[in-house]
Coordinates of C-alpha atoms and ligand atoms in Angstrom, one line a residue:
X1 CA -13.6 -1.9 -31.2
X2 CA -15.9 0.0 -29.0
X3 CA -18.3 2.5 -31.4
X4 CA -20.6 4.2 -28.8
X5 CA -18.8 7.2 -26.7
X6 CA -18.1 5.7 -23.4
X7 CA -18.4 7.9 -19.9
X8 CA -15.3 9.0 -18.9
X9 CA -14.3 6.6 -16.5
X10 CA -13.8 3.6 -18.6
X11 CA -11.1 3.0 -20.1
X12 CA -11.0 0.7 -23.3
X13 CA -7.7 -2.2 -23.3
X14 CA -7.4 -3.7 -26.5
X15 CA -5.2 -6.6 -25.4
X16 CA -2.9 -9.0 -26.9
X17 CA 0.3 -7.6 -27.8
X18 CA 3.1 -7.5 -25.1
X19 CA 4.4 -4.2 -23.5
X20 CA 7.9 -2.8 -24.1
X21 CA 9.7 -0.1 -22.6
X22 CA 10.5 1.7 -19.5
X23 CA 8.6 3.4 -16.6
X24 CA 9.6 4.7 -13.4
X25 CA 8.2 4.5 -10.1
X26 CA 9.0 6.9 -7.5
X27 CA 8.3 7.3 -3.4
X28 CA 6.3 4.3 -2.0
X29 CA 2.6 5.6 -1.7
X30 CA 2.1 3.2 1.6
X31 CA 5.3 5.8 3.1
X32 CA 4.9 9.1 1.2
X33 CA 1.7 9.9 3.3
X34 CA 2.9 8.6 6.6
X35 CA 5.7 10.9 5.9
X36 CA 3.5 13.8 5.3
X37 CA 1.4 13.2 8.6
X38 CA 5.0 12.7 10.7
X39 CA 5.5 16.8 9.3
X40 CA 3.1 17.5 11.7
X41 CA 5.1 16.6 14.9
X42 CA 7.7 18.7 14.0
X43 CA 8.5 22.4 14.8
X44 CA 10.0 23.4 11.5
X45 CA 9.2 22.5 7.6
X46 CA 10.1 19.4 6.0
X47 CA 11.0 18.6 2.8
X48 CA 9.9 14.7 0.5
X49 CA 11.1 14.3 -2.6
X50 CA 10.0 11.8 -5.2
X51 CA 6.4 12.3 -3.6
X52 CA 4.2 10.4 -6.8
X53 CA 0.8 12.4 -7.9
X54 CA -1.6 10.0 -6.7
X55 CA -4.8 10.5 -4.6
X56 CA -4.1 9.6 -1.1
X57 CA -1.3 12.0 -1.3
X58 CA -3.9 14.4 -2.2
X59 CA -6.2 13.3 0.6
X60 CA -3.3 13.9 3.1
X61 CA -2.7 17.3 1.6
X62 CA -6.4 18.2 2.1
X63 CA -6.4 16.8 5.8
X64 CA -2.8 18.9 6.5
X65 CA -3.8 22.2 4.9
X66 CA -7.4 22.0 6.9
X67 CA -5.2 22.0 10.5
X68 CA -2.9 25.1 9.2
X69 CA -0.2 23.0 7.8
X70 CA 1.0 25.1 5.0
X71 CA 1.8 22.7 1.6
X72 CA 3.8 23.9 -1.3
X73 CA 6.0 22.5 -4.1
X74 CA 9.8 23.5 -4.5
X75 CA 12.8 22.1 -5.8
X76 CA 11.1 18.3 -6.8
X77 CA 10.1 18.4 -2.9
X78 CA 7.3 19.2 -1.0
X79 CA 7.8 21.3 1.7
X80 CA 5.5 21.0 4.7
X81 CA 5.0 23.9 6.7
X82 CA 3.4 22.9 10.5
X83 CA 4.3 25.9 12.2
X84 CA 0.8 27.4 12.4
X85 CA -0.8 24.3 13.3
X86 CA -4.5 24.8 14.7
X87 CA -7.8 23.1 15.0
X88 CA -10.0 22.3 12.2
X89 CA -13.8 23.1 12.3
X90 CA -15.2 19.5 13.1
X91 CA -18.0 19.9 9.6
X92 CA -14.4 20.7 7.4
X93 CA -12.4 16.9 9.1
X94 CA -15.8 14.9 8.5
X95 CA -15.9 16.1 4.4
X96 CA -13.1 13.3 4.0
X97 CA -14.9 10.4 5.8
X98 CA -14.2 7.8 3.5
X99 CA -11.9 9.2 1.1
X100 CA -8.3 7.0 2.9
X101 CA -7.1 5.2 6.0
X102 CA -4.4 7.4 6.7
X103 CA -6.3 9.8 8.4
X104 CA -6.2 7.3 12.1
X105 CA -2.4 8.2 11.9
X106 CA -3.1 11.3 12.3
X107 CA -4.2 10.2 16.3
X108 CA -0.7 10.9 17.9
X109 CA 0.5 13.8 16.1
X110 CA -2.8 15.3 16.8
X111 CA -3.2 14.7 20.0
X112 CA 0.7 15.9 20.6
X113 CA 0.3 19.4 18.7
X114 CA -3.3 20.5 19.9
X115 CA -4.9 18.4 22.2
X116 CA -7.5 16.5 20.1
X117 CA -7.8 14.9 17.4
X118 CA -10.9 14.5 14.9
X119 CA -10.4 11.5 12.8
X120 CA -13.4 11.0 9.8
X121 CA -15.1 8.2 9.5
X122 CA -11.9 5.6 7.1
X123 CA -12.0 4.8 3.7
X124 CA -9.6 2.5 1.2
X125 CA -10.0 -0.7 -0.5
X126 CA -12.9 -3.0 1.0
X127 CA -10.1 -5.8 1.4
X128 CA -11.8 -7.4 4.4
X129 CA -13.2 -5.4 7.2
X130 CA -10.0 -3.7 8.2
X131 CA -10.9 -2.9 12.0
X132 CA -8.5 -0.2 14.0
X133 CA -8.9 -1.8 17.7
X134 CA -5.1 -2.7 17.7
X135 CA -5.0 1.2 16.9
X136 CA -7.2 2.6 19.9
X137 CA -6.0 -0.1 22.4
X138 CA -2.3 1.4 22.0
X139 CA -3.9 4.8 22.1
X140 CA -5.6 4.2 25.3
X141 CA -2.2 2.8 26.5
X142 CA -0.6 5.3 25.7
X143 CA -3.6 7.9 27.5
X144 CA -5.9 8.9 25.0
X145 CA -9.3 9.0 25.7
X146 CA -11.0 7.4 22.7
X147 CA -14.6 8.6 21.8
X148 CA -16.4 6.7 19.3
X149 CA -18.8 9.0 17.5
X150 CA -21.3 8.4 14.9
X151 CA -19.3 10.4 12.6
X152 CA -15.9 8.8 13.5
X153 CA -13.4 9.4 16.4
X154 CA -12.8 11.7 18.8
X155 CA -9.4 12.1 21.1
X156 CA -8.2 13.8 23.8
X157 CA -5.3 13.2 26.4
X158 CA -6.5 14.7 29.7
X159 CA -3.7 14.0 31.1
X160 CA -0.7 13.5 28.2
X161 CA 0.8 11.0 26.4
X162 CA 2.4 8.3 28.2
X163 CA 5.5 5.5 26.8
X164 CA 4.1 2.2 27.4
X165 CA 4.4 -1.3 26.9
X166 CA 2.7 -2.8 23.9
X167 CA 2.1 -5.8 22.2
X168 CA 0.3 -6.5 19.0
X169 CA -1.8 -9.4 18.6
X170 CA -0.4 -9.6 14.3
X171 CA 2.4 -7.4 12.9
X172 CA -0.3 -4.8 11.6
X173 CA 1.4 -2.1 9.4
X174 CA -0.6 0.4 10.5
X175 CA -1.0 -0.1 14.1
X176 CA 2.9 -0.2 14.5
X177 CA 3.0 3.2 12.7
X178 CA 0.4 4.6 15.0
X179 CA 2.2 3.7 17.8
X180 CA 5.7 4.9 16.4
X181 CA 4.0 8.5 15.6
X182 CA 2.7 8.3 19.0
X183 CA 5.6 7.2 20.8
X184 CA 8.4 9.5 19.8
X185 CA 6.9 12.6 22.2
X186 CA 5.5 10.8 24.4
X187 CA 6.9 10.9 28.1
X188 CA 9.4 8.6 28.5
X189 CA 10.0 4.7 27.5
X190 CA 7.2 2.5 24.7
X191 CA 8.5 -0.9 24.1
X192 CA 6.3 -2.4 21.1
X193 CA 6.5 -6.1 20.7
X194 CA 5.2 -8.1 17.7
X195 CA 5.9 -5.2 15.4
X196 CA 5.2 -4.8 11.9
X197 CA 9.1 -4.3 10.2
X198 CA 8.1 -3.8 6.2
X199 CA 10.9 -1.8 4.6
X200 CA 8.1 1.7 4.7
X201 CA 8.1 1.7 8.4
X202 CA 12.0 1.3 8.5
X203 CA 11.9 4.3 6.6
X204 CA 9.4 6.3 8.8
X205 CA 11.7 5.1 11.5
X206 CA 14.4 7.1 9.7
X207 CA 12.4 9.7 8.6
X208 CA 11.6 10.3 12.5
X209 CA 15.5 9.9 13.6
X210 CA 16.3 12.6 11.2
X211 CA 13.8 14.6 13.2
X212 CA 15.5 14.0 16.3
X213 CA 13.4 10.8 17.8
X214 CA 15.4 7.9 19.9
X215 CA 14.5 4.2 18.5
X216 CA 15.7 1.4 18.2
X217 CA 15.6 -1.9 16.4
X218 CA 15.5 -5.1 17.9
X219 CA 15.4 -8.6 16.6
X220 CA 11.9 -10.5 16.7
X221 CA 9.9 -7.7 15.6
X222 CA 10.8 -5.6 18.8
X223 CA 11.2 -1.9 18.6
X224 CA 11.7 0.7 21.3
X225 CA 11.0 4.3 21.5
X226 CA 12.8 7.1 24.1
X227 CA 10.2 10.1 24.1
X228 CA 11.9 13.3 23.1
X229 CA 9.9 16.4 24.1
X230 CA 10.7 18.3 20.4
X231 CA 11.0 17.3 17.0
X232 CA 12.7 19.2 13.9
X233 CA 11.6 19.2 10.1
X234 CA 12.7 16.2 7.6
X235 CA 14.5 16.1 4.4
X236 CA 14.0 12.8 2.8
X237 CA 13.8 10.6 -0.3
X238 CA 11.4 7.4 0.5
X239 CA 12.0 4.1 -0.5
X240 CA 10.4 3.5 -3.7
X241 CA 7.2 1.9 -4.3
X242 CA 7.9 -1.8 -4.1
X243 CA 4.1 -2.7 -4.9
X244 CA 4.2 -0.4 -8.1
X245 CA 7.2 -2.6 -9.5
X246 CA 5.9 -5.4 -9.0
X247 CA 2.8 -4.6 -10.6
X248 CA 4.5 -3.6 -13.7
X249 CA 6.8 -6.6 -14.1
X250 CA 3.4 -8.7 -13.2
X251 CA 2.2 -7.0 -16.4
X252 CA 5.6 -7.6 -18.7
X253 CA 5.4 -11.6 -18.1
X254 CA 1.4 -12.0 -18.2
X255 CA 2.0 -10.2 -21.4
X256 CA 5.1 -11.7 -22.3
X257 CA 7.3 -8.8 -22.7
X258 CA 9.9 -6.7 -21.5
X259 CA 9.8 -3.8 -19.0
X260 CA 12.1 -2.2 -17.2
X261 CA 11.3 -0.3 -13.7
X262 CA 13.7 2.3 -13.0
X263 CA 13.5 3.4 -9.1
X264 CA 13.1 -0.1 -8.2
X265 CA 15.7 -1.5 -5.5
X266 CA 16.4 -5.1 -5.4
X267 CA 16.6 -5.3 -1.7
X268 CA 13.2 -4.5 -0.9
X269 CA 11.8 -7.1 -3.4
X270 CA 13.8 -9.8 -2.6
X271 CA 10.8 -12.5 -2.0
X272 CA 9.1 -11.2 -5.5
X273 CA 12.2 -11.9 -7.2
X274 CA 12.4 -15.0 -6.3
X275 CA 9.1 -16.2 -7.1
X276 CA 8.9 -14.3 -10.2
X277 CA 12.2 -16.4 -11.2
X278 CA 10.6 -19.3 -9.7
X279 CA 7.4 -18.8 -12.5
X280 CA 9.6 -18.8 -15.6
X281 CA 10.1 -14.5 -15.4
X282 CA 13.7 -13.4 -15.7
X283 CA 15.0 -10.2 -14.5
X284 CA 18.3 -8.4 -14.3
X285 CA 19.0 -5.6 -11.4
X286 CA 20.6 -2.7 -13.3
X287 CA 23.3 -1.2 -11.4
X288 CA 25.7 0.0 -13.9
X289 CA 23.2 2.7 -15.3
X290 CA 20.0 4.6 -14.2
X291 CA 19.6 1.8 -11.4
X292 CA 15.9 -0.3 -11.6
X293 CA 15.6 -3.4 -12.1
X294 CA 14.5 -5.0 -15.7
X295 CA 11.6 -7.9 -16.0
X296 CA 10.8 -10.1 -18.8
X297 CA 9.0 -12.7 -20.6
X298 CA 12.2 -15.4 -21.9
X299 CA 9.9 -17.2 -24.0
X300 CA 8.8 -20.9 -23.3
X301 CA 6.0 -22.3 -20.7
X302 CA 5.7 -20.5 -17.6
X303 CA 5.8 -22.6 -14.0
X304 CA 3.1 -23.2 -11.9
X305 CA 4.2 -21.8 -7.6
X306 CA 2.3 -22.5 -3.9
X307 CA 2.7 -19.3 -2.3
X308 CA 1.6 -17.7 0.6
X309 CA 1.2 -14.0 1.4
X310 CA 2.9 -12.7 4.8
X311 CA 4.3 -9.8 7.0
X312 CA 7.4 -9.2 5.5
X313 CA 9.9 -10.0 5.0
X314 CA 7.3 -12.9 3.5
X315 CA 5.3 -11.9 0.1
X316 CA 3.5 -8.8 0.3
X317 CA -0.5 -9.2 -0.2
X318 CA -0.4 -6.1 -2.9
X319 CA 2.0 -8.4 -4.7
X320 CA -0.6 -11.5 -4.5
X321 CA -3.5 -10.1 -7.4
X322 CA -1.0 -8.6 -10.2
X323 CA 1.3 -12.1 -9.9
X324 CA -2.0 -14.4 -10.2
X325 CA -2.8 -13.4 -13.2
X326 CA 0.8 -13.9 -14.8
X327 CA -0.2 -17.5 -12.8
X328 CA -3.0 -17.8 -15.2
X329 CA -0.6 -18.4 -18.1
X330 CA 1.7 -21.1 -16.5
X331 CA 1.3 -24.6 -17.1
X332 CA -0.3 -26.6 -14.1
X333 CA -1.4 -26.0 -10.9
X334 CA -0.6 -23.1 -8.6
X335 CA -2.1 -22.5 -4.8
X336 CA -2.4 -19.3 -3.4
X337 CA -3.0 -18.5 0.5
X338 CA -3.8 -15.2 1.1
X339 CA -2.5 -14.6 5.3
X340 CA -2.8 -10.9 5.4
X341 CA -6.5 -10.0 4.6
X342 CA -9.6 -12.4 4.8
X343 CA -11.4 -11.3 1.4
X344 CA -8.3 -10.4 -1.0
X345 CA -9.2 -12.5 -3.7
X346 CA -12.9 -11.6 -4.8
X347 CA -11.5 -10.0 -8.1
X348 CA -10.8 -13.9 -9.5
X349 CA -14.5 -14.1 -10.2
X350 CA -13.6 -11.5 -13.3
X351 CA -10.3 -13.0 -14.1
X352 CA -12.6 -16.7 -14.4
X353 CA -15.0 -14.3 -16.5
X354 CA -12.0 -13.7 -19.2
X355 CA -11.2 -17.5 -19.2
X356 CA -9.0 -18.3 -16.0
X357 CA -9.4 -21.2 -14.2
X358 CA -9.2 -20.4 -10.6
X359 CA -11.3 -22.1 -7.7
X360 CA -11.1 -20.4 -4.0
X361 CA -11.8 -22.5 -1.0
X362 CA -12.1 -21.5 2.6
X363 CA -9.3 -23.8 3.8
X364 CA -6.2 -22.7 4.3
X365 CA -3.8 -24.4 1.3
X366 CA -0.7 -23.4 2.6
X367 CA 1.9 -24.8 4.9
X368 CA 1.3 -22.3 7.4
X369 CA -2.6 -22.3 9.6
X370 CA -3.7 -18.8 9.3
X371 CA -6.4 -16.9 11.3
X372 CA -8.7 -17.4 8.5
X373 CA -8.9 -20.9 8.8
X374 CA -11.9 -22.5 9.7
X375 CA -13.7 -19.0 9.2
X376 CA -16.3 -18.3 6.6
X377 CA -13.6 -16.8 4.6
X378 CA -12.4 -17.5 1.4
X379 CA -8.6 -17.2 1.3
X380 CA -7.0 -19.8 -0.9
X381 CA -7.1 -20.0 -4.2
X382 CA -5.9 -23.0 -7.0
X383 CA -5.3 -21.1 -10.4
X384 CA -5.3 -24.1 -12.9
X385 CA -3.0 -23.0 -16.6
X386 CA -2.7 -22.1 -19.2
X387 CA -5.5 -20.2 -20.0
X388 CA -6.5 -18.3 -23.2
X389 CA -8.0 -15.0 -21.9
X390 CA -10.7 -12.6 -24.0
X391 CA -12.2 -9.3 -23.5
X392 CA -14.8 -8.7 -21.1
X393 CA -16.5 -5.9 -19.2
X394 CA -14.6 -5.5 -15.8
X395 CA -15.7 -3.0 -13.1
X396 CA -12.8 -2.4 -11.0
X397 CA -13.1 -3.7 -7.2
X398 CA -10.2 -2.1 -5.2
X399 CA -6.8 -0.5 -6.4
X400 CA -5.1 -3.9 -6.7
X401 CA -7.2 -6.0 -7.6
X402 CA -7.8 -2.9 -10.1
X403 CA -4.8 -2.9 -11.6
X404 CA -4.8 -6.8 -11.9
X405 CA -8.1 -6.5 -14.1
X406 CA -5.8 -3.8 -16.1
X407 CA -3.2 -6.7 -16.7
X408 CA -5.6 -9.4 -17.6
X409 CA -7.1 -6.9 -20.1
X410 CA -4.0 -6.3 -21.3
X411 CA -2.6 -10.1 -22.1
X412 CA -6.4 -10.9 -22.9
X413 CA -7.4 -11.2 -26.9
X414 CA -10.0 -8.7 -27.7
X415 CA -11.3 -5.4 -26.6
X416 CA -11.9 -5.0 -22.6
X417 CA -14.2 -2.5 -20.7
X418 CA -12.2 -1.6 -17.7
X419 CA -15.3 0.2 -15.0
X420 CA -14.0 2.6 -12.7
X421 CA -10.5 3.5 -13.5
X422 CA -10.5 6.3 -11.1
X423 CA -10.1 4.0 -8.2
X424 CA -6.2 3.0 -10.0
X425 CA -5.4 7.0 -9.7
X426 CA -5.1 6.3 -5.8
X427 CA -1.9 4.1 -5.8
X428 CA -0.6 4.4 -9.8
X429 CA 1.0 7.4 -11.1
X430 CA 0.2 8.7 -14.5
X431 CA -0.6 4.9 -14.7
X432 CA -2.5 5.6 -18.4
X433 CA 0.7 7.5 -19.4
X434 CA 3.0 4.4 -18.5
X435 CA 1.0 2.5 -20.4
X436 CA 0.8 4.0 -23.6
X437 CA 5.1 4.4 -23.1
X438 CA 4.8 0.9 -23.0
X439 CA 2.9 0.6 -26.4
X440 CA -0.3 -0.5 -24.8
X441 CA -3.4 0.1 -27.0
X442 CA -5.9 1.9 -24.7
X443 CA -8.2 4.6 -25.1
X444 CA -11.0 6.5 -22.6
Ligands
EPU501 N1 -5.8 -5.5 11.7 C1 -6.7 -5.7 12.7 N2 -6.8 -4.6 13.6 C2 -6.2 -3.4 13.5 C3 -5.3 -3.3 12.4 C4 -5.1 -4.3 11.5 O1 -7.3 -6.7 12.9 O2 -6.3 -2.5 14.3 C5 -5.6 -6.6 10.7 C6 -6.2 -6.2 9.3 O3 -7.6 -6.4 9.2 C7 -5.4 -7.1 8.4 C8 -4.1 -7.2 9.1 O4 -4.3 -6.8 10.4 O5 -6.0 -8.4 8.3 C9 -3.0 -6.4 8.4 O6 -3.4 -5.0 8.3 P1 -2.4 -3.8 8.4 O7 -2.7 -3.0 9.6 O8 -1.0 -4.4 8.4 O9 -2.7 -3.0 7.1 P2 -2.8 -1.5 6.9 O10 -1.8 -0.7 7.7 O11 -4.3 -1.1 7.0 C10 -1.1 -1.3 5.0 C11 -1.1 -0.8 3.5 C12 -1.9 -1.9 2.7 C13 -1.1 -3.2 2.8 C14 -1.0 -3.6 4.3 C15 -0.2 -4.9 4.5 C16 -1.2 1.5 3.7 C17 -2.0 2.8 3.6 N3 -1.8 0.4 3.5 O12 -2.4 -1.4 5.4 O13 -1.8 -1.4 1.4 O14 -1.8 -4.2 2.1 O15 -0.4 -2.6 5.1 O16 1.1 -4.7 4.0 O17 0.0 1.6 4.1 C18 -2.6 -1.0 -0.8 O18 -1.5 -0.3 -1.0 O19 -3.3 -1.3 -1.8 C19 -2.9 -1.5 0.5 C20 -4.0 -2.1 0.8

């Protein structure tokens, strides 16, 4: 046990025993805030349900009230206001610089309601470099005139916003959803090829359809948008977070027990499901009750997988750091190659620190070449099992990678020192609450 007082930050996992129990996860955090910037095209309120009490929602909030949106809480909704949208006094944008990425969505619907648009200088999880020139290329298609500032960005559309045709050099999630909150009032036709199709931007593509935008679907990642000169205010209930459940039934078989997600929906998590069945995990989708889907440990040696992240509908990279270290616990050898972001897999140092066994390599160790290859990047990994884990001190890298030191504290013997728990409050709701429902022993 820890005796001296400990700031208040860290957050103290004494490990060892498996979780039980139930949690529930609610709207997606990588929709929810795309939702809320989408209320700013629109010429009524809007109304999200199910909108989780994390940080980058708050961050959102804070960007949206600063430009007149007007914010408030009825009914389990939030209700977004934009009908007094104004400018923002340049000092008040740059106070976020650093605090999310979701403030370069805000580009379109800027530029759209007032003319300009003052973007901060991005935050979120240092992941890779994470550049935005698929972003500004479409916004120059489209018209913009992009300044780059030593602040951030500055925007303006001389002479409007134009449909275009686009194509993305990689299925980026966020360049797909600039050019969709773009798109839908701009003049005329945007035909978008090599988009990104994850299950969150199907639902911003609904979200916008209920506001009165024309798109459409097409097969190999093509999607086209009819500009409509007006958009109307939302009511929706977002997919739930798919990233969230995962990271709890991660938890349930590195710990060998028994949790069950309610708000989880089996379609969007088809590819975990089937490698978590694939490692030994069994699961059970739950549609005769409360609906979620139920993940456990069935006792016996785990199996050792090769997988490889992707665009979906491959395996998510948020799912990649939570699964390894269930990984560390199965029998053999298991490859990992990460295709999304070039430096996703810098929290296995800490993970080797409590007793894994994983070596990275700059080579890709997958079936598929990926644009990492060949680069100074380190992108695969061979996690070698089982391995007995023990406390250690952890300071907490990035939100996933975060919550993966969380899980290896919690399946580790002994006390743990988890650094920097904050960082988990941007993507985890009430995620200290959920764990002490699922008779985790953890203390601040
Ligand atoms: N990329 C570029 N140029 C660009 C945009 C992207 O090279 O202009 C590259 C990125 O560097 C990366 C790849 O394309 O290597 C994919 O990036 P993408 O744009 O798809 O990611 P994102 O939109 O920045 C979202 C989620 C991430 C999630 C990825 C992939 C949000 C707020 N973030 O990021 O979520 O990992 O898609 O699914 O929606 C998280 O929740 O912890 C998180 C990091």
């Amino acid at each position: 046990m820890i005796s001296s007082p400990l700031p208040a930050d860290v957050l103290a996992v004494h490990g060892g025993s498996p979780l039980h129990g139930e949690v529930r996860v609610r709207g997606a955090k990588n929709l929810v805030s795309k939702a809320m910037v989408a209320a700013l095209l629109a010429d009524s309120p809007s109304r999200l349900y199910e909108v989780p009490h994390i940080r980058d929602v708050d961050v959102v909030r804070g960007l949206l009230e600063l430009h007149g949106v007007r914010i408030s809480e009825g009914d389990g909704a939030l209700v977004l206001d934009p009908a007094n949208v104004e400018r923002a006094a340049v000092d008040e944008i740059h106070v976020h610089a650093g605090s999310s990425r979701i403030p370069i969505l805000l580009c379109g619907p800027m530029l759209h309601r007032l003319g300009q648009a003052v973007i901060p200088d991005l935050g979120g999880c240092h992941i890779g470099p994470r550049p935005v020139d698929f972003h500004m290329q479409a916004l120059r298609d489209f018209g913009a005139v992009v300044d780059k500032t030593d602040r951030g960005l500055e925007l303006t559309a001389p002479n409007g916003l134009h449909g275009t045709k686009l194509q993305l050099p990689y299925p980026s999630v966020g360049a797909t959803e600039q050019v969709l909150l773009t798109a839908v009032m701009a003049e005329g036709v945007t035909e978008l090829a090599n988009a990104a199709v994850e299950p969150e931007i199907i639902d911003l593509i609904c979200i916008l359809q209920k506001m009165g935008a024309i798109i459409t679907v097409h097969t190999d990642r093509v999607i086209e948008v009819q500009g409509v000169p007006r958009l109307e205010g939302y009511v929706h209930r977002p997919v739930p977070d798919r990233i969230e459940a995962a990271s709890w039934a991660a938890a349930a078989l590195a710990t060998g027990g028994d949790v069950t997600v309610r708000g989880a929906r089996q379609a969007d998590m088809m590819t975990f499901l089937n490698v978590f069945r694939s490692v030994g995990g069994a699961y059970e989708v739950d549609d005769a009750h409360d609906g979620g889907i139920r993940f456990w440990h069935p006792g016996g040696e785990l199996n050792a997988v090769a997988l490889e992240t992707d665009v979906h509908p491959g395996f998510m990279t948020d799912w990649q750091q939570p699964l390894v270290v269930a990984l560390t616990q199965a029998r053999g050898l298991s490859i990992v190659h990460e295709t999304v972001y070039e430096q996703r897999l810098g929290y296995t140092t800490a993970l080797n620190q409590m007793g894994a066994t994983i070596q990275v390599y700059r080579d890709c160790l997958g079936g598929t070449p990926c644009r990492f290859g060949r680069r100074n990047f380190t992108h695969s990994a061979v996690i070698a099992g089982p391995s007995k884990l023990h406390g250690a001190d952890l300071t907490i890298p990035d939100l996933r990678a975060g919550f993966s030191h969380l899980i290896a504290a919690l399946a580790a013997e002994g006390t743990s020192r988890v650094f920097g728990v904050e960082l988990i409050n941007r993507g985890y709701e009430d995620f200290e609450a959920k764990l002490a429902a699922l008779g985790a022993h953890v203390d601040r």
